[in-house]
Structure formats: C-alpha cells, structure tokens
Amino acid sequence: MPDPAALMPIPGHIDPVAVPRPAPRRDDGRIDLIGLSKDELRLALETAQLEPKQAKLRAKQLWHWMYNRGATDFAVMTDISKAMQPWLDQRFVIGRPQVIGAQVSVDGTRKWLLRAPDAQDYEMVFIPDADRGTLCVSSQVGCTLNCRFCHTGTMRLVRNLTPSEIVGQVMLARDALGEWPSQPEGRLLTNIVMMGMGEPLYNFDNVRDALKLVMDGDGLALSKRRITLSTSGVVPMMARAGVEIGVNLAVSLHAVTKEIRDEIVPINRKYGIEELLQACADYPGANNARRITFEYVMLRDKNDSDADARELVRLIHQYKLPAKVNLIPFNPWPGAPYECSTPERIRAFSSIIFEAGISAPTRTPRGRDIDAACGQLKTAAERKTRAELDRLAEEKQAALG
C-alpha cells in the first residue's frame, strides 16, 4: 500500500482537481514511448543524441510499428538497423500496463486489473456486442466525486493517469483481441467510452492528449464519432472538451431535482442542474446526428417516479437539447445505500420519455458477475467497512460545500 501521506488530499472548495504530480518513472530509467505525440517522440530521440534528421525518420518508423503493427520489441522492426535496435532498447521501452488480474464474465465482458510503475492499480473493461465492441477506459486512480451509487466513488483519488497509461489501455485491449496490424475495418474494438475510474474532465490535458493519439489517422485511427467522454458535470471544462477533443458527450445526470442530485451526485452542489444543462446546450458539435447522452441510474424510490420522468422530459425540451437518455439499472455492490428500481418501474419511466419523442433505452447490465458493470469498478486492493465509506463520503461532501 502507498504511504497515506502520498495520497491526494480531500478536495477543497475549489474544484477537486488532482494535484500535479510527476509521471511515475520506470525503475530501469527507460522512457516509455507510448503516449508521446509525434513531436514528443522525435524530441525524445533528439534528446538521446540522435541527429535531428535521423530522429525525424526514426520517429516516423517507430510510430508505424507501435500504432499500426502493435510492436513492443525493437528487434522486430525490420526497417531499423540491427545496430540501432539495441541502442533504442537501452533508452526506451514500448510499454503496456502490467496486468495483475483478468476476468471474463458469463456474458463475454472482460475486466482487467492493471498496475502502474508506482504500484497504483486501476481497471478497464471490454464489452462485446453483436455490432460493436466497446472499451471502457479509466482516467484516474480513484475518484474525488463520491457519487453515492458508484463503487468507484468510495475510493480516494490517488492521482491522474498519464497519456501513456490511458492509451496503454487501448493498446493492451487490442493485444488481447489480436487486432494487429491495425485495420480500419473488421475490428472487434470499435468504440471507446471514457467511463471507467475517475472524472475525465478533472484530468483534462492527459485525456485530451491520449485521445488525440487514439484518433490520429496515422495511428490507431479511431473516429471521434466512436468515442464518448462521460462527465458528472464539470461545467467549466465542457466547452473546452467540445473544442479541443470533439468527441461525443455523455452526462451523468441521474436526478432532475436539486435535492436528489445534491445527494447522489454531490458535484451538483457546485454546478447545478440548470448550469449543467445550459453547458450541454452550448456543447460544440451537438446536433440531432450527435446527440448528448444523459446517463440515468435507476434507484428505487429515489429518482424513478413518473414525476421524475416528466420533469426530465420538460428539462430536455426547455433547453432544446438534442439528447437521448440511457436508463441504467442500478448495479449493486457490497454496502451500497440504494436498491435497483423494479423492471416494471423502469419500463414505465422509459415509456414516458419515449412518448415525448426522446429515445430512452434501458441498458442491459453487463459483467455484473465480475463487478465490471456500470458503477462497479473499484480496485480489489481497496476494501473499506461501511463506517469508513460513510466517513469518507461525509468528508468529500463537506469539502464540496
């Protein structure tokens, strides 16, 4: 376990962003090339004393081998001389997250527990469907936000994940699926959702830089239309996300009144529903072809009444939002303070929204048996008593004001 003093503090009244910390270093001193932009890759080679013209050529070759061929060993790079290969190997590495555990659900969902060089753990999940395969990617170790229905929210935020660690999740998934060399058609991994551990917009720069690598046409070449970033409502960063990243937006709404959303999504105390919905209305690129997704976890007798459904419809219409609603049956976890709405209640809630002309499908829970479903991600090393969870929740909510 890390030294408690090294953990990030409970957030204060200012936005609970992660305190900047140096990227974890490898014990062998080598630099991981995954996560570097094209310019950073070339500069790393120049810094290692390669002549600029040669550094430019080698950077182009390395980029192709890493992101098109999935190579992790310089020795397989046939267009790089045998004399150059050991030189590269002494100074650099083409890394992957260390896999601590891997599980496969009865429904085919896969979950990996990953470990960083500084011994911090995080998780990723791959969800296969008939017409797509979606990778749920983490952006932080832990989370500050303490959404009350979310298991990840019971963890302290330790640190942000680096671009290398974020892109590394995609690379590792493609390794596992055998998707090298990179092909634009016939992929099993077709979509990415930034919905794993952490709040992506509190790790904005690293998430942006990582997704630019994933979307690069010379590399992994995943279309921005196949990437969705989910936020709990970090309003000041939403417009920047639209301009600088440009992917689809999902918003963890989960309630339509201040009282209930303050309870289950405490960031609502800082950025209220009206402010959040206006930011959605202003989100660059949102239109009927690229609708904003509202995620709505169904909690029994908490947010699932007919009145709640009608208010949700009213708000979407009031702000003229091109939107769809994903209804998510609550996925239980040990010590959770809520129960899932009944199937009948979920159907009634969905019908009200559908009748108003708004799509409101119910998400089929995936990976529940391996704690890989929505809201269940939490590293196995983190185990707390109910009293500890309640104390941590009180600390986080008090800090948010």
CSV table of C-alpha atoms in Angstrom, one decimal:
chain,number,residue,atom,x,y,z
A,1,MET,CA,0.0,0.0,0.0
A,2,PRO,CA,1.2,3.5,-0.8
A,3,ASP,CA,2.2,5.9,2.0
A,4,PRO,CA,-1.0,7.6,3.1
A,5,ALA,CA,0.8,10.9,3.1
A,6,ALA,CA,1.4,10.5,-0.6
A,7,LEU,CA,-2.3,10.2,-1.4
A,8,MET,CA,-4.1,13.3,-2.8
A,9,PRO,CA,-5.9,15.4,-0.2
A,10,ILE,CA,-9.7,15.5,0.1
A,11,PRO,CA,-10.8,18.2,-2.3
A,12,GLY,CA,-11.4,21.7,-1.0
A,13,HIS,CA,-14.0,24.4,-2.0
A,14,ILE,CA,-12.1,25.0,-5.3
A,15,ASP,CA,-12.7,22.4,-8.0
A,16,PRO,CA,-11.4,19.0,-6.7
A,17,VAL,CA,-8.8,18.6,-9.4
A,18,ALA,CA,-5.8,16.3,-9.0
A,19,VAL,CA,-2.7,18.0,-7.6
A,20,PRO,CA,0.0,17.9,-10.3
A,21,ARG,CA,2.5,15.1,-9.7
A,22,PRO,CA,5.4,13.8,-11.7
A,23,ALA,CA,4.7,10.9,-14.0
A,24,PRO,CA,5.8,7.6,-12.5
A,25,ARG,CA,9.3,6.6,-13.6
A,26,ARG,CA,10.4,3.1,-14.5
A,27,ASP,CA,13.0,1.5,-12.3
A,28,ASP,CA,15.3,0.9,-15.3
A,29,GLY,CA,15.2,4.6,-16.2
A,30,ARG,CA,14.0,4.0,-19.8
A,31,ILE,CA,11.4,6.3,-21.3
A,32,ASP,CA,8.0,4.8,-22.4
A,33,LEU,CA,7.3,5.9,-26.0
A,34,ILE,CA,3.6,5.1,-25.8
A,35,GLY,CA,1.6,8.3,-25.1
A,36,LEU,CA,4.1,10.6,-26.7
A,37,SER,CA,2.9,12.8,-29.5
A,38,LYS,CA,4.7,12.7,-32.9
A,39,ASP,CA,6.7,15.8,-31.9
A,40,GLU,CA,7.4,14.5,-28.4
A,41,LEU,CA,8.6,11.2,-29.9
A,42,ARG,CA,11.0,13.0,-32.2
A,43,LEU,CA,12.2,15.2,-29.4
A,44,ALA,CA,12.9,12.2,-27.2
A,45,LEU,CA,15.1,10.8,-29.8
A,46,GLU,CA,16.9,14.1,-30.3
A,47,THR,CA,17.4,14.4,-26.5
A,48,ALA,CA,19.0,10.9,-26.6
A,49,GLN,CA,21.6,12.5,-29.1
A,50,LEU,CA,20.2,11.3,-32.4
A,51,GLU,CA,20.9,13.9,-35.2
A,52,PRO,CA,17.6,15.8,-36.0
A,53,LYS,CA,17.2,14.4,-39.5
A,54,GLN,CA,17.7,10.8,-38.3
A,55,ALA,CA,15.4,11.4,-35.3
A,56,LYS,CA,12.6,12.6,-37.6
A,57,LEU,CA,13.0,9.4,-39.7
A,58,ARG,CA,13.2,7.1,-36.7
A,59,ALA,CA,10.2,8.7,-35.1
A,60,LYS,CA,8.1,8.0,-38.2
A,61,GLN,CA,9.3,4.4,-38.2
A,62,LEU,CA,8.6,3.9,-34.5
A,63,TRP,CA,5.2,5.4,-34.8
A,64,HIS,CA,4.2,3.0,-37.5
A,65,TRP,CA,5.5,0.0,-35.7
A,66,MET,CA,3.8,0.9,-32.4
A,67,TYR,CA,0.4,2.1,-33.5
A,68,ASN,CA,-0.1,0.2,-36.8
A,69,ARG,CA,1.7,-3.1,-36.0
A,70,GLY,CA,1.4,-3.2,-32.3
A,71,ALA,CA,5.1,-3.9,-31.8
A,72,THR,CA,6.5,-3.9,-28.3
A,73,ASP,CA,10.1,-5.1,-29.2
A,74,PHE,CA,12.5,-3.0,-31.2
A,75,ALA,CA,14.1,-6.3,-32.5
A,76,VAL,CA,11.0,-6.9,-34.8
A,77,MET,CA,11.3,-3.6,-36.6
A,78,THR,CA,12.8,-4.7,-39.9
A,79,ASP,CA,13.4,-1.3,-41.3
A,80,ILE,CA,15.6,-0.3,-38.4
A,81,SER,CA,19.2,-1.5,-38.5
A,82,LYS,CA,20.3,-4.2,-36.2
A,83,ALA,CA,22.9,-1.8,-34.8
A,84,MET,CA,20.2,0.7,-33.9
A,85,GLN,CA,17.8,-1.7,-32.2
A,86,PRO,CA,19.9,-2.3,-29.1
A,87,TRP,CA,20.6,1.4,-28.8
A,88,LEU,CA,16.8,2.1,-28.7
A,89,ASP,CA,16.3,-0.8,-26.3
A,90,GLN,CA,18.8,0.7,-23.8
A,91,ARG,CA,17.0,4.0,-23.7
A,92,PHE,CA,13.3,3.4,-24.5
A,93,VAL,CA,10.5,0.9,-24.0
A,94,ILE,CA,7.2,0.4,-25.8
A,95,GLY,CA,5.1,-0.2,-22.7
A,96,ARG,CA,1.9,-1.8,-21.7
A,97,PRO,CA,0.2,-1.7,-18.3
A,98,GLN,CA,1.1,-4.6,-16.1
A,99,VAL,CA,-1.9,-7.0,-15.8
A,100,ILE,CA,-2.5,-8.0,-12.2
A,101,GLY,CA,-5.7,-9.8,-12.9
A,102,ALA,CA,-8.1,-10.6,-15.7
A,103,GLN,CA,-11.7,-11.9,-15.5
A,104,VAL,CA,-14.3,-12.9,-18.1
A,105,SER,CA,-18.0,-12.6,-17.4
A,106,VAL,CA,-20.5,-15.2,-18.5
A,107,ASP,CA,-21.8,-12.6,-21.0
A,108,GLY,CA,-18.3,-12.2,-22.6
A,109,THR,CA,-17.4,-9.0,-20.8
A,110,ARG,CA,-13.7,-8.8,-19.9
A,111,LYS,CA,-12.2,-6.9,-17.0
A,112,TRP,CA,-8.5,-6.2,-16.4
A,113,LEU,CA,-6.9,-5.0,-13.1
A,114,LEU,CA,-3.8,-3.0,-14.2
A,115,ARG,CA,-0.8,-1.8,-12.2
A,116,ALA,CA,1.3,1.3,-12.9
A,117,PRO,CA,5.1,1.5,-12.2
A,118,ASP,CA,4.3,3.3,-8.9
A,119,ALA,CA,2.2,0.3,-7.8
A,120,GLN,CA,-1.1,2.1,-8.3
A,121,ASP,CA,-4.0,0.0,-9.6
A,122,TYR,CA,-6.8,0.8,-12.0
A,123,GLU,CA,-9.2,-1.1,-14.1
A,124,MET,CA,-10.6,-1.3,-17.7
A,125,VAL,CA,-13.4,-3.3,-19.2
A,126,PHE,CA,-14.2,-4.5,-22.7
A,127,ILE,CA,-17.9,-5.1,-23.6
A,128,PRO,CA,-18.5,-7.1,-26.8
A,129,ASP,CA,-21.8,-6.8,-28.7
A,130,ALA,CA,-23.1,-8.2,-32.0
A,131,ASP,CA,-22.4,-5.0,-33.9
A,132,ARG,CA,-19.7,-3.3,-31.8
A,133,GLY,CA,-17.0,-3.8,-29.1
A,134,THR,CA,-16.7,-1.1,-26.5
A,135,LEU,CA,-13.7,-0.4,-24.3
A,136,CYS,CA,-14.4,1.4,-21.0
A,137,VAL,CA,-11.3,3.3,-20.2
A,138,SER,CA,-10.2,4.8,-16.8
A,139,SER,CA,-8.8,8.3,-16.5
A,140,GLN,CA,-7.8,8.4,-12.8
A,141,VAL,CA,-6.7,6.1,-10.0
A,142,GLY,CA,-9.7,6.6,-7.7
A,143,CYS,CA,-12.2,9.5,-7.9
A,144,THR,CA,-13.0,12.6,-6.0
A,145,LEU,CA,-16.7,12.9,-6.7
A,146,ASN,CA,-18.3,10.4,-4.4
A,147,CYS,CA,-21.5,9.8,-6.5
A,148,ARG,CA,-23.4,7.8,-3.9
A,149,PHE,CA,-24.5,5.0,-6.1
A,150,CYS,CA,-21.0,4.4,-7.6
A,151,HIS,CA,-18.5,1.9,-6.1
A,152,THR,CA,-15.5,3.8,-7.6
A,153,GLY,CA,-16.7,6.9,-5.7
A,154,THR,CA,-15.9,5.2,-2.4
A,155,MET,CA,-12.2,5.4,-3.3
A,156,ARG,CA,-9.9,8.3,-2.6
A,157,LEU,CA,-8.4,9.9,-5.6
A,158,VAL,CA,-4.7,9.0,-5.7
A,159,ARG,CA,-3.6,10.5,-9.0
A,160,ASN,CA,-4.4,11.2,-12.6
A,161,LEU,CA,-3.4,8.6,-15.2
A,162,THR,CA,-0.9,9.8,-17.8
A,163,PRO,CA,-1.4,9.8,-21.6
A,164,SER,CA,0.7,6.6,-21.7
A,165,GLU,CA,-1.5,4.9,-19.1
A,166,ILE,CA,-4.7,5.9,-20.9
A,167,VAL,CA,-3.5,5.0,-24.4
A,168,GLY,CA,-1.9,1.9,-22.9
A,169,GLN,CA,-5.3,0.5,-22.0
A,170,VAL,CA,-6.4,0.7,-25.7
A,171,MET,CA,-3.1,-0.9,-26.8
A,172,LEU,CA,-3.5,-3.7,-24.3
A,173,ALA,CA,-7.1,-4.4,-25.3
A,174,ARG,CA,-6.0,-4.7,-29.0
A,175,ASP,CA,-3.2,-7.0,-27.9
A,176,ALA,CA,-5.8,-9.2,-26.1
A,177,LEU,CA,-8.1,-9.2,-29.1
A,178,GLY,CA,-5.4,-9.9,-31.7
A,179,GLU,CA,-6.1,-6.7,-33.6
A,180,TRP,CA,-2.7,-6.1,-35.1
A,181,PRO,CA,-1.7,-5.0,-37.7
A,182,SER,CA,-4.2,-2.2,-37.4
A,183,GLN,CA,-7.2,-2.4,-39.8
A,184,PRO,CA,-9.8,0.3,-40.3
A,185,GLU,CA,-12.5,-2.4,-41.0
A,186,GLY,CA,-13.5,-5.6,-39.2
A,187,ARG,CA,-12.3,-4.5,-35.8
A,188,LEU,CA,-13.7,-6.1,-32.6
A,189,LEU,CA,-12.8,-2.9,-30.6
A,190,THR,CA,-14.9,-0.3,-32.4
A,191,ASN,CA,-15.8,2.2,-29.6
A,192,ILE,CA,-14.2,3.8,-26.6
A,193,VAL,CA,-16.0,5.3,-23.6
A,194,MET,CA,-14.2,7.4,-21.1
A,195,MET,CA,-16.4,6.0,-18.3
A,196,GLY,CA,-14.0,4.0,-16.2
A,197,MET,CA,-12.5,5.0,-12.9
A,198,GLY,CA,-12.3,8.8,-12.4
A,199,GLU,CA,-13.7,12.0,-13.8
A,200,PRO,CA,-12.1,12.6,-17.2
A,201,LEU,CA,-12.6,16.4,-17.1
A,202,TYR,CA,-10.5,16.6,-13.9
A,203,ASN,CA,-7.7,15.1,-15.9
A,204,PHE,CA,-8.4,17.2,-19.0
A,205,ASP,CA,-4.9,17.6,-20.5
A,206,ASN,CA,-3.9,14.0,-20.3
A,207,VAL,CA,-7.3,12.7,-21.5
A,208,ARG,CA,-7.2,15.2,-24.4
A,209,ASP,CA,-3.6,14.2,-25.4
A,210,ALA,CA,-4.4,10.5,-25.1
A,211,LEU,CA,-7.5,10.7,-27.2
A,212,LYS,CA,-5.7,12.7,-29.9
A,213,LEU,CA,-3.3,9.7,-30.2
A,214,VAL,CA,-6.2,7.3,-30.4
A,215,MET,CA,-7.9,9.4,-33.1
A,216,ASP,CA,-4.7,10.0,-35.2
A,217,GLY,CA,-5.3,8.9,-38.7
A,218,ASP,CA,-1.7,7.6,-39.0
A,219,GLY,CA,-2.1,5.5,-35.8
A,220,LEU,CA,-5.0,3.8,-34.1
A,221,ALA,CA,-7.3,5.9,-36.3
A,222,LEU,CA,-10.5,5.6,-34.2
A,223,SER,CA,-13.1,8.1,-35.3
A,224,LYS,CA,-14.1,10.8,-32.8
A,225,ARG,CA,-17.7,9.7,-33.6
A,226,ARG,CA,-16.9,6.4,-31.9
A,227,ILE,CA,-15.5,7.9,-28.7
A,228,THR,CA,-17.7,9.1,-25.9
A,229,LEU,CA,-16.5,11.1,-22.9
A,230,SER,CA,-18.6,11.0,-19.8
A,231,THR,CA,-18.6,13.7,-17.2
A,232,SER,CA,-20.5,14.1,-13.9
A,233,GLY,CA,-20.9,17.8,-14.8
A,234,VAL,CA,-17.6,19.7,-14.6
A,235,VAL,CA,-19.3,22.7,-16.3
A,236,PRO,CA,-16.2,24.9,-16.8
A,237,MET,CA,-14.4,22.2,-18.8
A,238,MET,CA,-17.3,21.0,-21.1
A,239,ALA,CA,-16.9,23.7,-23.8
A,240,ARG,CA,-13.1,23.1,-23.9
A,241,ALA,CA,-13.8,19.4,-24.3
A,242,GLY,CA,-16.0,20.1,-27.3
A,243,VAL,CA,-13.5,22.3,-29.0
A,244,GLU,CA,-10.2,20.6,-28.1
A,245,ILE,CA,-11.3,16.9,-28.1
A,246,GLY,CA,-14.5,17.0,-30.1
A,247,VAL,CA,-15.8,13.5,-29.1
A,248,ASN,CA,-19.4,12.6,-28.1
A,249,LEU,CA,-20.6,13.8,-24.7
A,250,ALA,CA,-22.3,11.8,-22.1
A,251,VAL,CA,-23.5,13.4,-18.8
A,252,SER,CA,-24.1,11.5,-15.6
A,253,LEU,CA,-27.4,13.2,-14.7
A,254,HIS,CA,-29.2,10.6,-12.5
A,255,ALA,CA,-31.7,13.1,-11.0
A,256,VAL,CA,-33.9,16.0,-12.0
A,257,THR,CA,-34.2,17.9,-8.7
A,258,LYS,CA,-31.6,19.8,-6.8
A,259,GLU,CA,-32.4,17.9,-3.6
A,260,ILE,CA,-31.9,14.4,-5.0
A,261,ARG,CA,-29.0,15.3,-7.3
A,262,ASP,CA,-27.2,17.0,-4.5
A,263,GLU,CA,-27.4,13.7,-2.6
A,264,ILE,CA,-26.4,11.2,-5.2
A,265,VAL,CA,-24.1,13.4,-7.5
A,266,PRO,CA,-22.6,15.9,-5.0
A,267,ILE,CA,-20.9,18.0,-7.6
A,268,ASN,CA,-24.4,19.3,-8.2
A,269,ARG,CA,-23.8,21.5,-5.2
A,270,LYS,CA,-21.2,23.4,-7.2
A,271,TYR,CA,-22.6,23.2,-10.7
A,272,GLY,CA,-26.4,22.9,-10.5
A,273,ILE,CA,-28.7,21.2,-13.0
A,274,GLU,CA,-29.6,24.5,-14.8
A,275,GLU,CA,-26.0,25.4,-15.3
A,276,LEU,CA,-25.1,21.9,-16.4
A,277,LEU,CA,-28.0,21.7,-19.0
A,278,GLN,CA,-27.0,25.1,-20.4
A,279,ALA,CA,-23.5,23.8,-20.9
A,280,CYS,CA,-25.0,20.9,-22.7
A,281,ALA,CA,-27.0,23.2,-24.9
A,282,ASP,CA,-23.8,25.1,-25.7
A,283,TYR,CA,-21.6,22.0,-26.3
A,284,PRO,CA,-19.8,22.4,-29.7
A,285,GLY,CA,-20.9,19.9,-32.3
A,286,ALA,CA,-24.0,18.6,-30.6
A,287,ASN,CA,-26.9,18.1,-33.0
A,288,ASN,CA,-29.5,15.5,-33.9
A,289,ALA,CA,-26.9,13.3,-35.5
A,290,ARG,CA,-24.6,13.6,-32.5
A,291,ARG,CA,-26.9,13.7,-29.5
A,292,ILE,CA,-25.8,14.2,-26.0
A,293,THR,CA,-26.4,11.2,-23.9
A,294,PHE,CA,-27.9,11.6,-20.4
A,295,GLU,CA,-27.0,8.7,-18.1
A,296,TYR,CA,-29.7,8.0,-15.6
A,297,VAL,CA,-29.2,5.2,-13.0
A,298,MET,CA,-32.5,3.8,-11.8
A,299,LEU,CA,-32.7,3.9,-8.0
A,300,ARG,CA,-35.8,2.5,-6.3
A,301,ASP,CA,-38.0,5.2,-4.7
A,302,LYS,CA,-35.3,7.8,-5.1
A,303,ASN,CA,-35.3,9.1,-8.7
A,304,ASP,CA,-37.7,6.7,-10.6
A,305,SER,CA,-41.2,8.2,-10.3
A,306,ASP,CA,-43.4,9.2,-13.1
A,307,ALA,CA,-43.0,12.8,-12.0
A,308,ASP,CA,-39.2,12.4,-12.3
A,309,ALA,CA,-39.6,11.2,-15.9
A,310,ARG,CA,-41.9,14.0,-16.8
A,311,GLU,CA,-39.5,16.6,-15.3
A,312,LEU,CA,-36.7,15.0,-17.3
A,313,VAL,CA,-38.7,15.5,-20.5
A,314,ARG,CA,-39.5,19.1,-19.5
A,315,LEU,CA,-35.9,19.9,-18.9
A,316,ILE,CA,-34.7,18.4,-22.2
A,317,HIS,CA,-37.3,20.3,-24.1
A,318,GLN,CA,-36.7,23.6,-22.2
A,319,TYR,CA,-33.1,23.6,-23.1
A,320,LYS,CA,-33.8,22.3,-26.7
A,321,LEU,CA,-31.3,19.6,-26.3
A,322,PRO,CA,-30.5,17.0,-29.0
A,323,ALA,CA,-30.5,14.2,-26.4
A,324,LYS,CA,-31.1,10.6,-25.7
A,325,VAL,CA,-31.4,9.0,-22.2
A,326,ASN,CA,-29.7,5.8,-21.2
A,327,LEU,CA,-31.6,4.2,-18.3
A,328,ILE,CA,-29.1,2.2,-16.2
A,329,PRO,CA,-30.5,-0.4,-13.8
A,330,PHE,CA,-28.5,0.1,-10.6
A,331,ASN,CA,-25.7,-2.4,-10.2
A,332,PRO,CA,-25.3,-3.4,-6.6
A,333,TRP,CA,-22.1,-3.6,-4.7
A,334,PRO,CA,-21.3,-4.5,-1.0
A,335,GLY,CA,-22.5,-1.8,1.3
A,336,ALA,CA,-24.4,0.2,-1.4
A,337,PRO,CA,-27.1,2.5,0.1
A,338,TYR,CA,-29.6,2.0,-2.7
A,339,GLU,CA,-31.6,-0.7,-4.5
A,340,CYS,CA,-32.4,-1.0,-8.1
A,341,SER,CA,-35.8,0.1,-9.4
A,342,THR,CA,-38.2,-2.7,-10.3
A,343,PRO,CA,-38.3,-3.8,-14.0
A,344,GLU,CA,-41.9,-2.5,-14.1
A,345,ARG,CA,-40.9,0.9,-12.8
A,346,ILE,CA,-38.1,1.2,-15.3
A,347,ARG,CA,-40.4,0.3,-18.2
A,348,ALA,CA,-43.0,2.9,-17.0
A,349,PHE,CA,-40.3,5.6,-16.7
A,350,SER,CA,-38.9,4.7,-20.2
A,351,SER,CA,-42.4,4.9,-21.7
A,352,ILE,CA,-43.0,8.4,-20.5
A,353,ILE,CA,-39.7,9.6,-22.1
A,354,PHE,CA,-40.3,7.7,-25.4
A,355,GLU,CA,-43.8,9.1,-25.7
A,356,ALA,CA,-42.3,12.5,-25.6
A,357,GLY,CA,-40.2,11.7,-28.6
A,358,ILE,CA,-36.9,11.1,-26.8
A,359,SER,CA,-35.0,7.9,-27.0
A,360,ALA,CA,-34.8,6.2,-23.6
A,361,PRO,CA,-33.4,2.6,-23.9
A,362,THR,CA,-32.7,0.6,-20.9
A,363,ARG,CA,-29.0,-0.5,-20.7
A,364,THR,CA,-28.6,-4.3,-20.3
A,365,PRO,CA,-26.3,-4.8,-17.3
A,366,ARG,CA,-23.1,-6.4,-18.5
A,367,GLY,CA,-20.4,-8.1,-16.4
A,368,ARG,CA,-22.2,-7.9,-13.1
A,369,ASP,CA,-20.8,-11.3,-12.0
A,370,ILE,CA,-17.2,-9.9,-12.2
A,371,ASP,CA,-18.1,-6.4,-10.8
A,372,ALA,CA,-17.5,-4.9,-14.3
A,373,ALA,CA,-20.9,-3.2,-14.7
A,374,CYS,CA,-21.5,0.5,-14.7
A,375,GLY,CA,-20.6,1.9,-11.3
A,376,GLN,CA,-18.9,-1.2,-10.0
A,377,LEU,CA,-15.3,-0.5,-11.0
A,378,LYS,CA,-13.1,-0.5,-7.9
A,379,THR,CA,-9.6,-2.0,-7.5
A,380,ALA,CA,-9.6,-5.2,-5.5
A,381,ALA,CA,-7.0,-3.8,-3.1
A,382,GLU,CA,-9.4,-1.1,-1.9
A,383,ARG,CA,-11.7,-2.6,0.8
A,384,LYS,CA,-13.4,-0.5,3.4
A,385,THR,CA,-16.0,-1.0,6.1
A,386,ARG,CA,-19.5,0.6,5.8
A,387,ALA,CA,-18.5,3.1,8.6
A,388,GLU,CA,-15.3,4.0,6.6
A,389,LEU,CA,-17.3,4.5,3.5
A,390,ASP,CA,-19.8,6.8,5.3
A,391,ARG,CA,-17.0,8.8,6.9
A,392,LEU,CA,-15.2,9.3,3.6
A,393,ALA,CA,-18.5,10.3,1.9
A,394,GLU,CA,-19.1,12.9,4.6
A,395,GLU,CA,-15.6,14.3,4.2
A,396,LYS,CA,-16.0,14.6,0.4
A,397,GLN,CA,-19.4,16.2,0.6
A,398,ALA,CA,-18.3,18.7,3.3
A,399,ALA,CA,-15.3,19.7,1.1
A,400,LEU,CA,-17.6,20.3,-1.9
A,401,GLY,CA,-19.6,22.8,0.2
